Amino acid sequence: MKSALKLKLLSFFICLLPLSGMAATSTPMAPEVPAKGYILLDFNSGKVLAERNADELLEPASLTKIMTAYVIFREIEAGRINLTDQVMVSEKAWRTGGSRMFIEVGTLVSVEDLLKGMIIQSGNDASVALAEHVSGTTESFAKLMNANAKRLGMTNSHFTNPNGLPDPDLHTTARDLAKVTMALIREFPQYYPWYGTREFTYNDITQPNRNPLLKRDPSADGVKTGHTNAAGYCLVGSAKRDDMRLVSVVMGTTSPNARAQASLALLNYGFRYFESHQLYPANQPIENLRVWFGEQEMLPVGPATDVVATIPRGAYNKLSAHLEKSNEQLKAPIAQGARIGDVVVTLGENEIVRVPLVALQEMPEGGLWRKAKDSVLQMF
């Protein structure tokens, strides 16, 4: 059943943003960039704004290190390792080829320095040292990577090492890389600024961040480049303008400039032609619903997650919303967090957002008097 939420929600919109000059306009097609696979998403809503071959299995090269960092951050959060831990550099880490932060075998390096060396300098040696510190071997760490990938819903990914060096069994997709990138930004805001750091010095060697977006777009603050001969030139980018953040993944381009141009084209398209609004925060009351046979008559309800709408620019005044209750009559007992129905947002005639509506507090059964009273009221 639908509840009369529409006018209340629209009045809330009016408080958020003036409606003048907001007539709906058509949105042009997204640019088709020269890459094997790509995707562009709104970080807040998860809405896909552009994609091509986003589920094709591709080699990630150093984009693998996004997952490596995510796993390390989770280990820190769980208290199993610390940023101040001193890691003994193994010969395997020291000998790892490709991009390096130039750690030396037999020396002690802090987890924090290794993370910065991996994130900013793309150090393959740092990735191996971190993996060995967490799991003992890179093979065991790869199992941890795959477990986290499964938990994040990265159904088309398989990791075999922490740095992305070529392996026939190493693959992922543009969509899966977007998932782990958005999880990293959302779950670890205290560490994400490292991805926007322009340079890092270790062992008296200063190396710049390899991400070209940091120089070409002042709103860009991440994330990671990658390259091998087989993978081509890859780039996961993220930028924030006002309250809107976008994430782009570009894989398999032919040159460093091509991956930068493709990423900028996607990001600029997203910011230019779309806008994003948080309509309701998670677990905040948006309505009080009548409950029968409960200790109280009214139950506060709200969305289980943030209600965020990503819409074409100029279409704001065509938004509307309503509540859909699972049952016409709510009856106690009701547990806190129980799903009551859905918050549904529409743009014109199209549904664009549906978020579970939940009870924000417990509603036990009322006493005999309350039950008798409600039984009589239901008769009329």
mmCIF file of C-alpha atoms in Angstrom:
data_model
loop_
_atom_site.group_PDB
_atom_site.id
_atom_site.type_symbol
_atom_site.label_atom_id
_atom_site.label_comp_id
_atom_site.label_asym_id
_atom_site.label_seq_id
_atom_site.Cartn_x
_atom_site.Cartn_y
_atom_site.Cartn_z
ATOM 1 C CA MET A 1 0.000 0.000 0.000
ATOM 2 C CA LYS A 2 1.174 3.535 -0.768
ATOM 3 C CA SER A 3 1.440 6.132 1.979
ATOM 4 C CA ALA A 4 0.982 9.844 1.322
ATOM 5 C CA LEU A 5 4.619 10.792 1.556
ATOM 6 C CA LYS A 6 4.870 12.619 -1.758
ATOM 7 C CA LEU A 7 4.039 16.132 -0.611
ATOM 8 C CA LYS A 8 6.179 15.851 2.508
ATOM 9 C CA LEU A 9 9.137 14.630 0.484
ATOM 10 C CA LEU A 10 8.733 17.336 -2.138
ATOM 11 C CA SER A 11 8.576 20.010 0.534
ATOM 12 C CA PHE A 12 11.826 18.559 1.857
ATOM 13 C CA PHE A 13 13.300 18.881 -1.659
ATOM 14 C CA ILE A 14 12.317 22.526 -1.775
ATOM 15 C CA CYS A 15 14.230 23.164 1.414
ATOM 16 C CA LEU A 16 17.274 21.506 -0.089
ATOM 17 C CA LEU A 17 17.461 23.246 -3.441
ATOM 18 C CA PRO A 18 15.684 26.087 -5.254
ATOM 19 C CA LEU A 19 13.605 24.918 -8.202
ATOM 20 C CA SER A 20 14.133 27.936 -10.429
ATOM 21 C CA GLY A 21 15.977 27.230 -13.657
ATOM 22 C CA MET A 22 15.594 23.474 -13.191
ATOM 23 C CA ALA A 23 13.485 22.543 -16.212
ATOM 24 C CA ALA A 24 14.211 19.047 -17.400
ATOM 25 C CA THR A 25 16.675 18.698 -20.259
ATOM 26 C CA SER A 26 17.708 15.742 -22.379
ATOM 27 C CA THR A 27 20.969 13.994 -21.541
ATOM 28 C CA PRO A 28 23.402 13.242 -24.376
ATOM 29 C CA MET A 29 24.882 9.798 -24.821
ATOM 30 C CA ALA A 30 27.998 9.031 -22.823
ATOM 31 C CA PRO A 31 31.308 9.259 -24.678
ATOM 32 C CA GLU A 32 32.658 5.977 -26.037
ATOM 33 C CA VAL A 33 36.285 6.022 -25.008
ATOM 34 C CA PRO A 34 38.971 3.837 -26.637
ATOM 35 C CA ALA A 35 39.408 1.218 -23.917
ATOM 36 C CA LYS A 36 38.797 -2.527 -23.634
ATOM 37 C CA GLY A 37 36.434 -1.915 -20.725
ATOM 38 C CA TYR A 38 35.245 1.027 -18.676
ATOM 39 C CA ILE A 39 32.606 2.183 -16.233
ATOM 40 C CA LEU A 40 31.548 5.454 -14.598
ATOM 41 C CA LEU A 41 29.501 5.540 -11.391
ATOM 42 C CA ASP A 42 28.086 8.006 -8.896
ATOM 43 C CA PHE A 43 29.780 7.124 -5.617
ATOM 44 C CA ASN A 44 26.844 8.127 -3.392
ATOM 45 C CA SER A 45 24.075 6.272 -5.201
ATOM 46 C CA GLY A 46 26.032 3.597 -7.068
ATOM 47 C CA LYS A 47 24.211 4.534 -10.272
ATOM 48 C CA VAL A 48 26.078 3.602 -13.448
ATOM 49 C CA LEU A 49 26.335 6.624 -15.746
ATOM 50 C CA ALA A 50 28.371 5.010 -18.522
ATOM 51 C CA GLU A 51 29.821 1.589 -19.251
ATOM 52 C CA ARG A 52 31.207 -0.617 -21.982
ATOM 53 C CA ASN A 53 32.421 -4.191 -21.520
ATOM 54 C CA ALA A 54 32.312 -3.539 -17.774
ATOM 55 C CA ASP A 55 32.061 -7.272 -17.018
ATOM 56 C CA GLU A 56 34.748 -8.470 -19.444
ATOM 57 C CA LEU A 57 37.570 -10.356 -17.725
ATOM 58 C CA LEU A 58 40.724 -8.249 -18.019
ATOM 59 C CA GLU A 59 44.168 -8.127 -16.463
ATOM 60 C CA PRO A 60 44.307 -5.376 -13.823
ATOM 61 C CA ALA A 61 48.090 -4.801 -13.605
ATOM 62 C CA SER A 62 48.775 -2.475 -10.643
ATOM 63 C CA LEU A 63 45.082 -1.759 -10.144
ATOM 64 C CA THR A 64 45.387 -4.972 -8.118
ATOM 65 C CA LYS A 65 46.946 -2.837 -5.382
ATOM 66 C CA ILE A 66 43.577 -1.237 -4.676
ATOM 67 C CA MET A 67 42.430 -4.601 -3.350
ATOM 68 C CA THR A 68 45.746 -5.104 -1.563
ATOM 69 C CA ALA A 69 45.353 -1.785 0.228
ATOM 70 C CA TYR A 70 41.718 -2.550 1.079
ATOM 71 C CA VAL A 71 42.747 -5.828 2.728
ATOM 72 C CA ILE A 72 45.559 -4.128 4.654
ATOM 73 C CA PHE A 73 43.216 -1.385 5.885
ATOM 74 C CA ARG A 74 40.777 -4.025 7.134
ATOM 75 C CA GLU A 75 43.585 -5.798 8.970
ATOM 76 C CA ILE A 76 44.535 -2.521 10.644
ATOM 77 C CA GLU A 77 40.916 -1.821 11.577
ATOM 78 C CA ALA A 78 40.626 -5.308 13.089
ATOM 79 C CA GLY A 79 43.711 -4.650 15.216
ATOM 80 C CA ARG A 80 45.703 -7.513 13.736
ATOM 81 C CA ILE A 81 48.416 -5.172 12.448
ATOM 82 C CA ASN A 82 49.314 -1.523 13.084
ATOM 83 C CA LEU A 83 50.665 1.347 11.017
ATOM 84 C CA THR A 84 53.680 1.441 13.328
ATOM 85 C CA ASP A 85 54.586 -2.228 12.860
ATOM 86 C CA GLN A 86 58.146 -2.682 11.625
ATOM 87 C CA VAL A 87 58.284 -5.095 8.693
ATOM 88 C CA MET A 88 61.455 -7.031 7.894
ATOM 89 C CA VAL A 89 62.041 -6.850 4.132
ATOM 90 C CA SER A 90 62.485 -10.320 2.664
ATOM 91 C CA GLU A 91 64.668 -11.179 -0.280
ATOM 92 C CA LYS A 92 61.525 -11.971 -2.275
ATOM 93 C CA ALA A 93 60.142 -8.481 -1.665
ATOM 94 C CA TRP A 94 63.496 -6.874 -2.458
ATOM 95 C CA ARG A 95 63.862 -8.816 -5.718
ATOM 96 C CA THR A 96 60.332 -8.101 -6.983
ATOM 97 C CA GLY A 97 60.573 -6.381 -10.361
ATOM 98 C CA GLY A 98 58.654 -3.554 -11.944
ATOM 99 C CA SER A 99 57.850 -0.326 -10.145
ATOM 100 C CA ARG A 100 59.521 -0.108 -6.744
ATOM 101 C CA MET A 101 59.824 2.039 -3.637
ATOM 102 C CA PHE A 102 63.415 0.711 -3.267
ATOM 103 C CA ILE A 103 63.231 -1.012 0.098
ATOM 104 C CA GLU A 104 66.362 -2.992 0.963
ATOM 105 C CA VAL A 105 66.565 -6.628 2.008
ATOM 106 C CA GLY A 106 67.005 -7.174 5.748
ATOM 107 C CA THR A 107 65.864 -3.671 6.735
ATOM 108 C CA LEU A 108 62.855 -2.714 8.852
ATOM 109 C CA VAL A 109 60.157 -0.551 7.256
ATOM 110 C CA SER A 110 56.946 0.615 8.909
ATOM 111 C CA VAL A 111 53.568 -0.525 7.598
ATOM 112 C CA GLU A 112 52.659 3.125 7.036
ATOM 113 C CA ASP A 113 55.713 3.754 4.851
ATOM 114 C CA LEU A 114 55.057 0.556 2.905
ATOM 115 C CA LEU A 115 51.447 1.589 2.307
ATOM 116 C CA LYS A 116 52.511 4.993 1.033
ATOM 117 C CA GLY A 117 55.178 3.377 -1.125
ATOM 118 C CA MET A 118 52.576 1.067 -2.613
ATOM 119 C CA ILE A 119 49.830 3.695 -3.038
ATOM 120 C CA ILE A 120 51.861 6.707 -4.162
ATOM 121 C CA GLN A 121 54.892 5.089 -5.807
ATOM 122 C CA SER A 122 53.120 1.879 -6.911
ATOM 123 C CA GLY A 123 55.859 -0.171 -5.280
ATOM 124 C CA ASN A 124 55.625 -3.852 -6.167
ATOM 125 C CA ASP A 125 58.257 -4.547 -3.516
ATOM 126 C CA ALA A 126 56.141 -2.783 -0.891
ATOM 127 C CA SER A 127 53.106 -4.859 -1.884
ATOM 128 C CA VAL A 128 54.989 -8.111 -1.328
ATOM 129 C CA ALA A 129 56.392 -6.937 2.011
ATOM 130 C CA LEU A 130 52.910 -5.999 3.225
ATOM 131 C CA ALA A 131 51.406 -9.278 2.046
ATOM 132 C CA GLU A 132 54.093 -11.287 3.806
ATOM 133 C CA HIS A 133 53.614 -9.271 6.995
ATOM 134 C CA VAL A 134 49.878 -10.028 7.037
ATOM 135 C CA SER A 135 49.744 -13.622 5.828
ATOM 136 C CA GLY A 136 53.288 -14.997 5.809
ATOM 137 C CA THR A 137 53.315 -15.607 2.052
ATOM 138 C CA THR A 138 51.924 -13.854 -1.000
ATOM 139 C CA GLU A 139 49.983 -17.015 -1.854
ATOM 140 C CA SER A 140 48.163 -16.937 1.493
ATOM 141 C CA PHE A 141 47.533 -13.230 1.107
ATOM 142 C CA ALA A 142 45.966 -13.827 -2.310
ATOM 143 C CA LYS A 143 43.434 -16.117 -0.609
ATOM 144 C CA LEU A 144 42.582 -13.256 1.743
ATOM 145 C CA MET A 145 42.185 -10.950 -1.257
ATOM 146 C CA ASN A 146 39.779 -13.379 -2.895
ATOM 147 C CA ALA A 147 37.771 -13.788 0.302
ATOM 148 C CA ASN A 148 37.333 -10.032 0.509
ATOM 149 C CA ALA A 149 36.465 -9.854 -3.176
ATOM 150 C CA LYS A 150 33.701 -12.413 -2.628
ATOM 151 C CA ARG A 151 32.380 -10.469 0.363
ATOM 152 C CA LEU A 152 32.223 -7.294 -1.761
ATOM 153 C CA GLY A 153 30.340 -9.062 -4.546
ATOM 154 C CA MET A 154 33.254 -8.989 -6.988
ATOM 155 C CA THR A 155 31.973 -12.078 -8.743
ATOM 156 C CA ASN A 156 34.282 -11.906 -11.771
ATOM 157 C CA SER A 157 37.598 -11.381 -9.996
ATOM 158 C CA HIS A 158 40.422 -13.707 -9.043
ATOM 159 C CA PHE A 159 43.681 -12.503 -7.490
ATOM 160 C CA THR A 160 46.946 -14.431 -7.391
ATOM 161 C CA ASN A 161 49.388 -11.831 -6.075
ATOM 162 C CA PRO A 162 49.334 -8.469 -4.266
ATOM 163 C CA ASN A 163 50.951 -6.326 -6.977
ATOM 164 C CA GLY A 164 49.332 -7.236 -10.308
ATOM 165 C CA LEU A 165 52.386 -8.669 -12.033
ATOM 166 C CA PRO A 166 51.284 -10.895 -14.953
ATOM 167 C CA ASP A 167 49.718 -14.232 -14.080
ATOM 168 C CA PRO A 168 47.402 -16.326 -16.280
ATOM 169 C CA ASP A 169 44.927 -16.726 -13.411
ATOM 170 C CA LEU A 170 44.829 -13.045 -12.395
ATOM 171 C CA HIS A 171 41.779 -11.203 -13.716
ATOM 172 C CA THR A 172 39.051 -8.783 -12.757
ATOM 173 C CA THR A 173 36.591 -6.408 -14.426
ATOM 174 C CA ALA A 174 35.942 -2.690 -14.553
ATOM 175 C CA ARG A 175 32.757 -3.164 -12.514
ATOM 176 C CA ASP A 176 34.493 -5.213 -9.832
ATOM 177 C CA LEU A 177 37.304 -2.668 -9.500
ATOM 178 C CA ALA A 178 34.691 0.057 -9.037
ATOM 179 C CA LYS A 179 33.167 -1.979 -6.198
ATOM 180 C CA VAL A 180 36.384 -2.295 -4.220
ATOM 181 C CA THR A 181 37.332 1.321 -4.918
ATOM 182 C CA MET A 182 34.033 2.634 -3.583
ATOM 183 C CA ALA A 183 34.285 0.341 -0.554
ATOM 184 C CA LEU A 184 37.790 1.631 0.166
ATOM 185 C CA ILE A 185 36.739 5.278 -0.059
ATOM 186 C CA ARG A 186 33.611 4.706 2.033
ATOM 187 C CA GLU A 187 35.113 2.512 4.742
ATOM 188 C CA PHE A 188 38.538 4.135 5.154
ATOM 189 C CA PRO A 189 38.266 7.910 4.722
ATOM 190 C CA GLN A 190 41.207 8.356 7.092
ATOM 191 C CA TYR A 191 43.564 6.647 4.634
ATOM 192 C CA TYR A 192 42.053 7.665 1.308
ATOM 193 C CA PRO A 193 43.871 11.075 1.195
ATOM 194 C CA TRP A 194 47.100 9.168 0.546
ATOM 195 C CA TYR A 195 45.793 8.498 -2.966
ATOM 196 C CA GLY A 196 45.880 12.234 -3.668
ATOM 197 C CA THR A 197 49.402 12.755 -2.314
ATOM 198 C CA ARG A 198 51.586 14.137 -5.100
ATOM 199 C CA GLU A 199 54.891 12.521 -4.117
ATOM 200 C CA PHE A 200 56.563 10.368 -1.494
ATOM 201 C CA THR A 201 60.182 10.147 -0.392
ATOM 202 C CA TYR A 202 61.733 6.978 0.965
ATOM 203 C CA ASN A 203 65.405 6.084 1.301
ATOM 204 C CA ASP A 204 66.249 9.583 -0.032
ATOM 205 C CA ILE A 205 64.439 8.759 -3.273
ATOM 206 C CA THR A 206 61.470 10.967 -4.168
ATOM 207 C CA GLN A 207 58.951 9.585 -6.622
ATOM 208 C CA PRO A 208 55.818 11.315 -7.921
ATOM 209 C CA ASN A 209 52.327 9.908 -7.834
ATOM 210 C CA ARG A 210 51.739 8.237 -11.205
ATOM 211 C CA ASN A 211 48.096 9.316 -11.433
ATOM 212 C CA PRO A 212 47.900 11.982 -14.195
ATOM 213 C CA LEU A 213 44.450 13.160 -13.080
ATOM 214 C CA LEU A 214 45.964 14.829 -10.017
ATOM 215 C CA LYS A 215 47.661 17.349 -12.313
ATOM 216 C CA ARG A 216 44.938 17.677 -14.934
ATOM 217 C CA ASP A 217 41.825 17.989 -12.776
ATOM 218 C CA PRO A 218 41.850 19.937 -9.489
ATOM 219 C CA SER A 219 38.816 17.976 -8.281
ATOM 220 C CA ALA A 220 40.559 14.593 -8.723
ATOM 221 C CA ASP A 221 41.947 12.937 -5.595
ATOM 222 C CA GLY A 222 42.664 9.347 -6.680
ATOM 223 C CA VAL A 223 43.007 6.536 -7.314
ATOM 224 C CA LYS A 224 45.516 4.256 -9.126
ATOM 225 C CA THR A 225 47.258 3.587 -12.417
ATOM 226 C CA GLY A 226 48.334 0.258 -13.840
ATOM 227 C CA HIS A 227 50.271 -1.043 -16.813
ATOM 228 C CA THR A 228 51.669 -4.236 -18.227
ATOM 229 C CA ASN A 229 52.100 -5.186 -21.854
ATOM 230 C CA ALA A 230 49.139 -7.548 -21.656
ATOM 231 C CA ALA A 231 46.855 -5.288 -19.589
ATOM 232 C CA GLY A 232 47.613 -2.089 -21.468
ATOM 233 C CA TYR A 233 47.342 1.246 -19.693
ATOM 234 C CA CYS A 234 44.694 1.325 -16.959
ATOM 235 C CA LEU A 235 43.422 3.962 -14.551
ATOM 236 C CA VAL A 236 40.908 4.082 -11.726
ATOM 237 C CA GLY A 237 39.992 7.704 -11.126
ATOM 238 C CA SER A 238 37.866 9.549 -8.622
ATOM 239 C CA ALA A 239 36.934 13.194 -8.328
ATOM 240 C CA LYS A 240 34.623 15.218 -6.095
ATOM 241 C CA ARG A 241 32.879 18.426 -7.077
ATOM 242 C CA ASP A 242 30.658 19.993 -4.429
ATOM 243 C CA ASP A 243 28.850 17.040 -2.803
ATOM 244 C CA MET A 244 29.053 14.753 -5.818
ATOM 245 C CA ARG A 245 31.806 12.142 -6.177
ATOM 246 C CA LEU A 246 32.309 10.040 -9.286
ATOM 247 C CA VAL A 247 34.432 6.922 -9.784
ATOM 248 C CA SER A 248 35.733 5.901 -13.209
ATOM 249 C CA VAL A 249 37.542 2.737 -14.251
ATOM 250 C CA VAL A 250 39.334 2.593 -17.602
ATOM 251 C CA MET A 251 41.140 -0.596 -18.644
ATOM 252 C CA GLY A 252 43.181 -1.601 -21.652
ATOM 253 C CA THR A 253 44.052 1.669 -23.381
ATOM 254 C CA THR A 254 47.068 2.074 -25.647
ATOM 255 C CA SER A 255 49.081 4.800 -23.901
ATOM 256 C CA PRO A 256 49.423 6.825 -20.692
ATOM 257 C CA ASN A 257 47.789 9.804 -22.378
ATOM 258 C CA ALA A 258 44.919 7.674 -23.704
ATOM 259 C CA ARG A 259 43.978 6.431 -20.247
ATOM 260 C CA ALA A 260 44.113 9.976 -18.850
ATOM 261 C CA GLN A 261 42.009 11.420 -21.686
ATOM 262 C CA ALA A 262 39.461 8.599 -21.405
ATOM 263 C CA SER A 263 39.134 9.073 -17.647
ATOM 264 C CA LEU A 264 38.723 12.832 -17.946
ATOM 265 C CA ALA A 265 36.126 12.446 -20.693
ATOM 266 C CA LEU A 266 34.046 10.134 -18.501
ATOM 267 C CA LEU A 267 34.368 12.223 -15.343
ATOM 268 C CA ASN A 268 33.557 15.489 -17.114
ATOM 269 C CA TYR A 269 30.541 13.882 -18.762
ATOM 270 C CA GLY A 270 29.231 12.702 -15.397
ATOM 271 C CA PHE A 271 29.657 16.023 -13.650
ATOM 272 C CA ARG A 272 28.321 18.042 -16.567
ATOM 273 C CA TYR A 273 25.114 16.121 -17.222
ATOM 274 C CA PHE A 274 24.122 14.632 -13.848
ATOM 275 C CA GLU A 275 23.433 15.775 -10.306
ATOM 276 C CA SER A 276 23.179 13.771 -7.108
ATOM 277 C CA HIS A 277 21.033 14.456 -4.038
ATOM 278 C CA GLN A 278 20.775 12.757 -0.673
ATOM 279 C CA LEU A 279 17.036 12.907 -0.021
ATOM 280 C CA TYR A 280 16.926 11.149 3.339
ATOM 281 C CA PRO A 281 19.718 9.927 5.621
ATOM 282 C CA ALA A 282 19.727 6.333 6.788
ATOM 283 C CA ASN A 283 17.899 5.404 9.996
ATOM 284 C CA GLN A 284 16.288 8.823 10.434
ATOM 285 C CA PRO A 285 12.492 9.099 10.856
ATOM 286 C CA ILE A 286 10.526 10.262 7.826
ATOM 287 C CA GLU A 287 7.057 9.197 8.916
ATOM 288 C CA ASN A 288 5.065 7.843 11.887
ATOM 289 C CA LEU A 289 2.791 4.938 10.989
ATOM 290 C CA ARG A 290 -0.230 3.634 12.856
ATOM 291 C CA VAL A 291 0.367 0.304 14.630
ATOM 292 C CA TRP A 292 -2.429 -1.874 15.959
ATOM 293 C CA PHE A 293 -2.304 -3.733 19.300
ATOM 294 C CA GLY A 294 0.999 -2.115 20.319
ATOM 295 C CA GLU A 295 2.113 -0.316 23.456
ATOM 296 C CA GLN A 296 1.835 2.920 21.437
ATOM 297 C CA GLU A 297 -0.222 3.856 18.434
ATOM 298 C CA MET A 298 2.507 5.403 16.261
ATOM 299 C CA LEU A 299 5.785 3.870 15.066
ATOM 300 C CA PRO A 300 8.626 6.008 13.620
ATOM 301 C CA VAL A 301 9.975 4.539 10.383
ATOM 302 C CA GLY A 302 12.857 5.495 8.105
ATOM 303 C CA PRO A 303 15.114 4.204 5.318
ATOM 304 C CA ALA A 304 17.591 1.429 6.066
ATOM 305 C CA THR A 305 20.234 3.164 3.920
ATOM 306 C CA ASP A 306 20.701 6.670 2.574
ATOM 307 C CA VAL A 307 18.150 7.568 -0.068
ATOM 308 C CA VAL A 308 20.236 9.087 -2.860
ATOM 309 C CA ALA A 309 18.984 10.019 -6.301
ATOM 310 C CA THR A 310 21.265 10.575 -9.295
ATOM 311 C CA ILE A 311 19.345 12.373 -12.019
ATOM 312 C CA PRO A 312 19.987 14.283 -15.234
ATOM 313 C CA ARG A 313 20.729 17.932 -14.597
ATOM 314 C CA GLY A 314 17.572 19.952 -14.952
ATOM 315 C CA ALA A 315 15.253 17.086 -13.984
ATOM 316 C CA TYR A 316 15.048 17.938 -10.291
ATOM 317 C CA ASN A 317 11.479 19.246 -10.387
ATOM 318 C CA LYS A 318 10.228 15.921 -11.764
ATOM 319 C CA LEU A 319 11.185 13.955 -8.651
ATOM 320 C CA SER A 320 8.519 12.530 -6.376
ATOM 321 C CA ALA A 321 8.397 9.840 -3.707
ATOM 322 C CA HIS A 322 6.088 7.721 -1.616
ATOM 323 C CA LEU A 323 6.065 4.937 0.953
ATOM 324 C CA GLU A 324 4.919 1.462 0.007
ATOM 325 C CA LYS A 325 3.904 -0.547 3.080
ATOM 326 C CA SER A 326 4.224 -4.324 3.003
ATOM 327 C CA ASN A 327 0.883 -4.650 4.800
ATOM 328 C CA GLU A 328 -2.061 -2.300 4.923
ATOM 329 C CA GLN A 329 -2.243 -2.670 8.702
ATOM 330 C CA LEU A 330 0.820 -2.914 10.932
ATOM 331 C CA LYS A 331 0.336 -5.136 13.974
ATOM 332 C CA ALA A 332 2.548 -5.470 17.058
ATOM 333 C CA PRO A 333 4.896 -6.930 17.990
ATOM 334 C CA ILE A 334 7.401 -5.327 15.601
ATOM 335 C CA ALA A 335 11.165 -5.634 16.092
ATOM 336 C CA GLN A 336 13.471 -2.673 15.673
ATOM 337 C CA GLY A 337 14.916 -2.835 12.156
ATOM 338 C CA ALA A 338 12.054 -4.924 10.800
ATOM 339 C CA ARG A 339 11.223 -4.139 7.203
ATOM 340 C CA ILE A 340 7.922 -2.294 6.953
ATOM 341 C CA GLY A 341 7.990 -1.615 3.229
ATOM 342 C CA ASP A 342 9.967 0.605 0.851
ATOM 343 C CA VAL A 343 10.768 4.232 0.157
ATOM 344 C CA VAL A 344 10.273 4.664 -3.579
ATOM 345 C CA VAL A 345 11.572 7.633 -5.572
ATOM 346 C CA THR A 346 10.393 8.240 -9.111
ATOM 347 C CA LEU A 347 11.533 10.544 -11.885
ATOM 348 C CA GLY A 348 8.519 11.230 -14.032
ATOM 349 C CA GLU A 349 6.965 7.804 -14.548
ATOM 350 C CA ASN A 350 10.186 5.852 -13.922
ATOM 351 C CA GLU A 351 11.196 4.360 -10.583
ATOM 352 C CA ILE A 352 14.828 5.266 -9.926
ATOM 353 C CA VAL A 353 15.413 4.424 -6.248
ATOM 354 C CA ARG A 354 13.891 1.837 -3.922
ATOM 355 C CA VAL A 355 15.216 1.568 -0.358
ATOM 356 C CA PRO A 356 13.872 -0.679 2.422
ATOM 357 C CA LEU A 357 11.724 1.135 5.005
ATOM 358 C CA VAL A 358 12.376 -0.137 8.541
ATOM 359 C CA ALA A 359 11.036 0.291 12.069
ATOM 360 C CA LEU A 360 13.313 2.656 13.975
ATOM 361 C CA GLN A 361 12.330 1.296 17.373
ATOM 362 C CA GLU A 362 10.809 -1.813 18.876
ATOM 363 C CA MET A 363 7.048 -1.943 19.241
ATOM 364 C CA PRO A 364 5.952 -4.588 21.811
ATOM 365 C CA GLU A 365 2.400 -5.790 22.152
ATOM 366 C CA GLY A 366 0.169 -3.607 24.280
ATOM 367 C CA GLY A 367 -1.843 -4.674 27.298
ATOM 368 C CA LEU A 368 -5.354 -6.100 27.316
ATOM 369 C CA TRP A 369 -6.947 -2.659 27.379
ATOM 370 C CA ARG A 370 -4.988 -1.499 24.327
ATOM 371 C CA LYS A 371 -5.801 -4.684 22.423
ATOM 372 C CA ALA A 372 -9.486 -4.404 23.273
ATOM 373 C CA LYS A 373 -9.597 -0.743 22.250
ATOM 374 C CA ASP A 374 -7.901 -1.412 18.896
ATOM 375 C CA SER A 375 -10.204 -4.371 18.242
ATOM 376 C CA VAL A 376 -13.210 -2.097 18.647
ATOM 377 C CA LEU A 377 -11.659 0.640 16.480
ATOM 378 C CA GLN A 378 -10.920 -1.838 13.702
ATOM 379 C CA MET A 379 -14.606 -2.756 13.580
ATOM 380 C CA PHE A 380 -15.401 0.816 12.541
#
